[in-house]
PDB file of C-alpha atoms in Angstrom:
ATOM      1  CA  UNK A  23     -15.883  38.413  -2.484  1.00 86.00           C
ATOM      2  CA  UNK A  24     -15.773  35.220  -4.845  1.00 89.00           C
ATOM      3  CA  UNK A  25     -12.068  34.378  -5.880  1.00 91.00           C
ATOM      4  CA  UNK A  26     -12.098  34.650  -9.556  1.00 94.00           C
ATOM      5  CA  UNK A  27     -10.921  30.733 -11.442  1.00 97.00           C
ATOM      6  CA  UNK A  28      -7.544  32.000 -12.037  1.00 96.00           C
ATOM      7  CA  UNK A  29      -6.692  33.050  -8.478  1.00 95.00           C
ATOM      8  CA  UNK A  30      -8.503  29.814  -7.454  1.00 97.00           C
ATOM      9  CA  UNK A  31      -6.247  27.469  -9.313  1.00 98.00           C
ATOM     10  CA  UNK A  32      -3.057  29.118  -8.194  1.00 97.00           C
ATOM     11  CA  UNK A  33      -3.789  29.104  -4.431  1.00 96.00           C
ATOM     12  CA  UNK A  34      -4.385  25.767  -4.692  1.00 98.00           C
ATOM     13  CA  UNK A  35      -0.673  24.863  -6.865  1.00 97.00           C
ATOM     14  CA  UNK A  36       0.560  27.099  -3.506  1.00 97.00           C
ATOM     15  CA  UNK A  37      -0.412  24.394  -1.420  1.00 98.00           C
ATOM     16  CA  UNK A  38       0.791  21.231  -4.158  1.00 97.00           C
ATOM     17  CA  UNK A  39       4.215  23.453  -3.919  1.00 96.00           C
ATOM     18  CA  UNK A  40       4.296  22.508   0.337  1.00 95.00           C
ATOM     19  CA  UNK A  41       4.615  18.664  -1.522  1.00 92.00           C
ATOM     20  CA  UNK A  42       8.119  19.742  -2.753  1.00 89.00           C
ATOM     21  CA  UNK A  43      11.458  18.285  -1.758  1.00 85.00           C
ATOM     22  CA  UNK A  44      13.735  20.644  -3.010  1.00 78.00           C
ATOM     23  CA  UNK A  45      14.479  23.336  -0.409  1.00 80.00           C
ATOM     24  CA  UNK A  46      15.760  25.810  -3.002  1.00 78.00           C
ATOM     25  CA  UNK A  47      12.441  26.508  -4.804  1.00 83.00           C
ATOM     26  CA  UNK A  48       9.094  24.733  -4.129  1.00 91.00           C
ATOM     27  CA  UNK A  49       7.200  25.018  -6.731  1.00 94.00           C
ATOM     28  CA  UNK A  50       3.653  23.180  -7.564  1.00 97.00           C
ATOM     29  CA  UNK A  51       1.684  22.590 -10.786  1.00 98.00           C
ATOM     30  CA  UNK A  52      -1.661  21.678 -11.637  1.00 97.00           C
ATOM     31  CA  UNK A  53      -3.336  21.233 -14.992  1.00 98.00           C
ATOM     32  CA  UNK A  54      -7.085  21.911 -15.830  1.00 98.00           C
ATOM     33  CA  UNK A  55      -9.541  21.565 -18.375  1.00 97.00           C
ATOM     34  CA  UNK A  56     -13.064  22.694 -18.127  1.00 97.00           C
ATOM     35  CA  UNK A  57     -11.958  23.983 -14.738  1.00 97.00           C
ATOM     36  CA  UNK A  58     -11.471  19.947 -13.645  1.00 97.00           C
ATOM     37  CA  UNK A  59      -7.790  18.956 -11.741  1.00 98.00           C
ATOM     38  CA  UNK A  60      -6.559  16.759 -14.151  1.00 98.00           C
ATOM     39  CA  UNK A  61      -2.920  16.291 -12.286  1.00 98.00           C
ATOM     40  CA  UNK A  62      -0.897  17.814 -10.285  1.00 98.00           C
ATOM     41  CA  UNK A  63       2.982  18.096  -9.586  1.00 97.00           C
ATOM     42  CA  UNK A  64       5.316  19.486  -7.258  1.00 95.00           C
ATOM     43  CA  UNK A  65       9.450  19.768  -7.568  1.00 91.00           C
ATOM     44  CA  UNK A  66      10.565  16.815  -6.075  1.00 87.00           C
ATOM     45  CA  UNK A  67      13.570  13.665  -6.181  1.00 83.00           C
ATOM     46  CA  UNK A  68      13.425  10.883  -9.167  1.00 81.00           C
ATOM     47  CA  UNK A  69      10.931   8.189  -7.901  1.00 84.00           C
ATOM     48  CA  UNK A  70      12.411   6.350  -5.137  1.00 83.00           C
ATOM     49  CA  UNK A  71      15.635   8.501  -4.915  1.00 77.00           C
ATOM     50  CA  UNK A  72      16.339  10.234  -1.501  1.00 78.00           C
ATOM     51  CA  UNK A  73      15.366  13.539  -1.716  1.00 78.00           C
ATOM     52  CA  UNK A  74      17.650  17.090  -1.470  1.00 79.00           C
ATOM     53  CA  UNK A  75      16.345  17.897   2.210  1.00 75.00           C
ATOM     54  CA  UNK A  76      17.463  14.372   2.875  1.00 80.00           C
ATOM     55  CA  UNK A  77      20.837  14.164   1.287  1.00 80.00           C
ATOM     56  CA  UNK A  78      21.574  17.625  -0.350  1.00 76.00           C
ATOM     57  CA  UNK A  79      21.556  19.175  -3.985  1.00 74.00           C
ATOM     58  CA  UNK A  80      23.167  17.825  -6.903  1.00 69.00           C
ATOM     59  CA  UNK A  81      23.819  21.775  -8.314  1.00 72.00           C
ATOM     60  CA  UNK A  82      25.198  22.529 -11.730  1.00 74.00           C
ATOM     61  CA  UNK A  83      25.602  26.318 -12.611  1.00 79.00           C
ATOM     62  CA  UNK A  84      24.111  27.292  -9.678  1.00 74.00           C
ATOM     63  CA  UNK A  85      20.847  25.228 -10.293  1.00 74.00           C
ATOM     64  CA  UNK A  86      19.571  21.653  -8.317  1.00 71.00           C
ATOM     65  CA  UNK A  87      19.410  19.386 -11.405  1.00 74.00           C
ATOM     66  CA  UNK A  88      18.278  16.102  -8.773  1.00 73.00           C
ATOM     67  CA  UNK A  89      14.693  17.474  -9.487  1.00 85.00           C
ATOM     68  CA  UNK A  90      12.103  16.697 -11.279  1.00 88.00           C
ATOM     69  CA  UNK A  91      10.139  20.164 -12.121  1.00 92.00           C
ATOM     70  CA  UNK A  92       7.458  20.536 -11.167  1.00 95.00           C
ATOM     71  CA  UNK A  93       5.315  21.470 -14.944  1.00 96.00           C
ATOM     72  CA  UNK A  94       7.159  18.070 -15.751  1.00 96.00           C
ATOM     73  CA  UNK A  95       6.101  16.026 -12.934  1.00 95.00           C
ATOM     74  CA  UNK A  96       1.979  17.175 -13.381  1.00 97.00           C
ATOM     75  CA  UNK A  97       2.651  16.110 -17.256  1.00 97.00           C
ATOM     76  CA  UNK A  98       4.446  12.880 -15.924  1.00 96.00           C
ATOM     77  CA  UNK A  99       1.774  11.896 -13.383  1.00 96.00           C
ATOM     78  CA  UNK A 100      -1.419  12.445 -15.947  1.00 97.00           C
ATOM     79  CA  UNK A 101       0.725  10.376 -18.832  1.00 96.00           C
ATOM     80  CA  UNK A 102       0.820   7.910 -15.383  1.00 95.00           C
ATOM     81  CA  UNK A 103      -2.443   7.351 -15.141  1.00 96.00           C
ATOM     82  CA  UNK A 104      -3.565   7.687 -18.850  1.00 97.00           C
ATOM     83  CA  UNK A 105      -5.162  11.349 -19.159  1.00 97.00           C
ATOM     84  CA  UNK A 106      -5.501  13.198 -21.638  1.00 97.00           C
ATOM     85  CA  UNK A 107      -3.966  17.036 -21.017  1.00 97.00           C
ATOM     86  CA  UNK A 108      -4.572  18.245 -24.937  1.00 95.00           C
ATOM     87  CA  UNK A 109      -5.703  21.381 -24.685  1.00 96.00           C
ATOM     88  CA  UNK A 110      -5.272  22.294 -20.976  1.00 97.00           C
ATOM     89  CA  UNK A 111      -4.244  24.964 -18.870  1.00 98.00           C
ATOM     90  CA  UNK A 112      -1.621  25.076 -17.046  1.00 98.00           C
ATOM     91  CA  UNK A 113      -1.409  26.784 -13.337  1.00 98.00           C
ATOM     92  CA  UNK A 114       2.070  26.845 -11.600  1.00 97.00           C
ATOM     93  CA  UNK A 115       3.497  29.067  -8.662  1.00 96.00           C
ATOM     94  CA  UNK A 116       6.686  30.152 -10.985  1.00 95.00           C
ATOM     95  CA  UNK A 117       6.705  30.590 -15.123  1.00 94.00           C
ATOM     96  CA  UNK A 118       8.430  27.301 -16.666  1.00 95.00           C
ATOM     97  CA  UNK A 119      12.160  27.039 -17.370  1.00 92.00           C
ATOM     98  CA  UNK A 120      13.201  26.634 -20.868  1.00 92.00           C
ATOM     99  CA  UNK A 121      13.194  22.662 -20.905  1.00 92.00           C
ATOM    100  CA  UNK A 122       9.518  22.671 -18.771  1.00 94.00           C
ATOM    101  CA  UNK A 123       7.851  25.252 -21.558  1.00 96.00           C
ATOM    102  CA  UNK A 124       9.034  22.931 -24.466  1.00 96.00           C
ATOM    103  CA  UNK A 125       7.529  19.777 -22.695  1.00 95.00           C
ATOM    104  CA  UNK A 126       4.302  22.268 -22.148  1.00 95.00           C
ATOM    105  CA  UNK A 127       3.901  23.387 -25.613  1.00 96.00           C
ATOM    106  CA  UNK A 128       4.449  19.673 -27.121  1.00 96.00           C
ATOM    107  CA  UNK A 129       1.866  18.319 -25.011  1.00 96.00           C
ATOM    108  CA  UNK A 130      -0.584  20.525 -26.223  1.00 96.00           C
ATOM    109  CA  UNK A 131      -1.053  22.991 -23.761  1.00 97.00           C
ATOM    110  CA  UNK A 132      -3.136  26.323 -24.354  1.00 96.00           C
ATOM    111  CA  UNK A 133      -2.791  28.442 -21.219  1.00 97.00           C
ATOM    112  CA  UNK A 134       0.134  28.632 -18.728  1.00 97.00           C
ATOM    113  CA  UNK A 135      -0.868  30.992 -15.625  1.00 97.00           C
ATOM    114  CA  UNK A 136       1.582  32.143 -13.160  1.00 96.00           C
ATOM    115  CA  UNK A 137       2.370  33.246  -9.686  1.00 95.00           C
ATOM    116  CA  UNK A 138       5.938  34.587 -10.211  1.00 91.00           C
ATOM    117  CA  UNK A 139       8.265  35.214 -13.360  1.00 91.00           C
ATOM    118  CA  UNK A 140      11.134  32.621 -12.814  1.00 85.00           C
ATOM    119  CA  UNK A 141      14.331  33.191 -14.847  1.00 80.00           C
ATOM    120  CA  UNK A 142      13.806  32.562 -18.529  1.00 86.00           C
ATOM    121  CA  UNK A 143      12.251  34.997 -21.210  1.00 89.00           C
ATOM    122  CA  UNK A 144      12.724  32.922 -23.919  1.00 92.00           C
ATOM    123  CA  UNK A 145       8.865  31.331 -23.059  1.00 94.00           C
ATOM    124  CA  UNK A 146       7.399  34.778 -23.902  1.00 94.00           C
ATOM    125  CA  UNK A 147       8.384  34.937 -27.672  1.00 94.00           C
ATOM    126  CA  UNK A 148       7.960  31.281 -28.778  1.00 95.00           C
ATOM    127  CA  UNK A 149       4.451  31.320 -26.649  1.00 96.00           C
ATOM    128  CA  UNK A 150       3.534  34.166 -28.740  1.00 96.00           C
ATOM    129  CA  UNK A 151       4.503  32.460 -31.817  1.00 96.00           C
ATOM    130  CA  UNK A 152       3.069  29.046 -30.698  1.00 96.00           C
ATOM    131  CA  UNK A 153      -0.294  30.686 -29.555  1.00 96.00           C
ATOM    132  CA  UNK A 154       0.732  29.940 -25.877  1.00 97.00           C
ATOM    133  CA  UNK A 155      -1.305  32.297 -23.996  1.00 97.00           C
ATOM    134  CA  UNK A 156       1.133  33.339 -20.574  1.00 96.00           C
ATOM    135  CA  UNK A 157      -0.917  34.895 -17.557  1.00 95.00           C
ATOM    136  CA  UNK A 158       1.173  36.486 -15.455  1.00 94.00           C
ATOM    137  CA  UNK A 159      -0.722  36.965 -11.657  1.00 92.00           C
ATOM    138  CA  UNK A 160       2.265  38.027  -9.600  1.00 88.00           C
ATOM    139  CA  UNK A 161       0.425  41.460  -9.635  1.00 74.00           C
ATOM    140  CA  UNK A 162      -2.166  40.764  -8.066  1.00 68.00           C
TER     141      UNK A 162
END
């Protein structure tokens, strides 16, 4: 059977997520339009810093704060090489934290699907409010 776009998308963030550098989470990120890869991101060290499976986590509260997220790094790299992401949807293995959903929704992003609820419910009211449509595909 045909994997439906959604499903599609998300397998393929799986495998941008094996790109991470943080051992705590990998996560991966793509962003589409028209069903065309516009970027892609993964959770990884500041450009040209070591990264944490090389020289350990910088933790605060619990949380590695040495890496970029991944939602910010697909915005970062498309912004890098001068594409436009108005309008796009968003596909990443976990939902966005609170600091990743504000960069989403100011860069103009319409969809966000994802693989696995990660830690912050605040993204489900403000999408709602924002017209933010959230996917959630850990169910199936």
């Amino acid at each position: 059977m045909r994997t439906d776009w959604d499903r599609y998308f998300l397998d393929i963030a799986k495998v941008v997520a094996s790109r991470a550098t943080c051992d705590r989470k990998h996560v991966g990120a793509l962003l589409v339009r028209d069903r065309i890869i516009l970027s892609t991101g993964y959770n990884g060290s500041i450009r040209g810093m070591s990264h944490c499976s090389e020289t350990g986590h910088m933790l605060e509260n619990g949380h590695c704060v040495a890496t970029i997220h991944a939602e910010a790094n697909a915005v970062l790299q498309a912004a890098r090489a001068g594409t436009s992401i108005e309008a796009a949807d968003l596909y990443t293995t976990a939902s966005p934290c609170w600091p990743c959903f504000k960069l989403i929704a100011n860069a103009g992003l319409k969809r966000i699907v994802f693989g696995e609820f990660y830690r912050d419910d605040r993204i489900f009211s403000v999408a709602q409010k924002l017209g933010i449509e959230l996917v959630d595909k850990s169910a199936s």
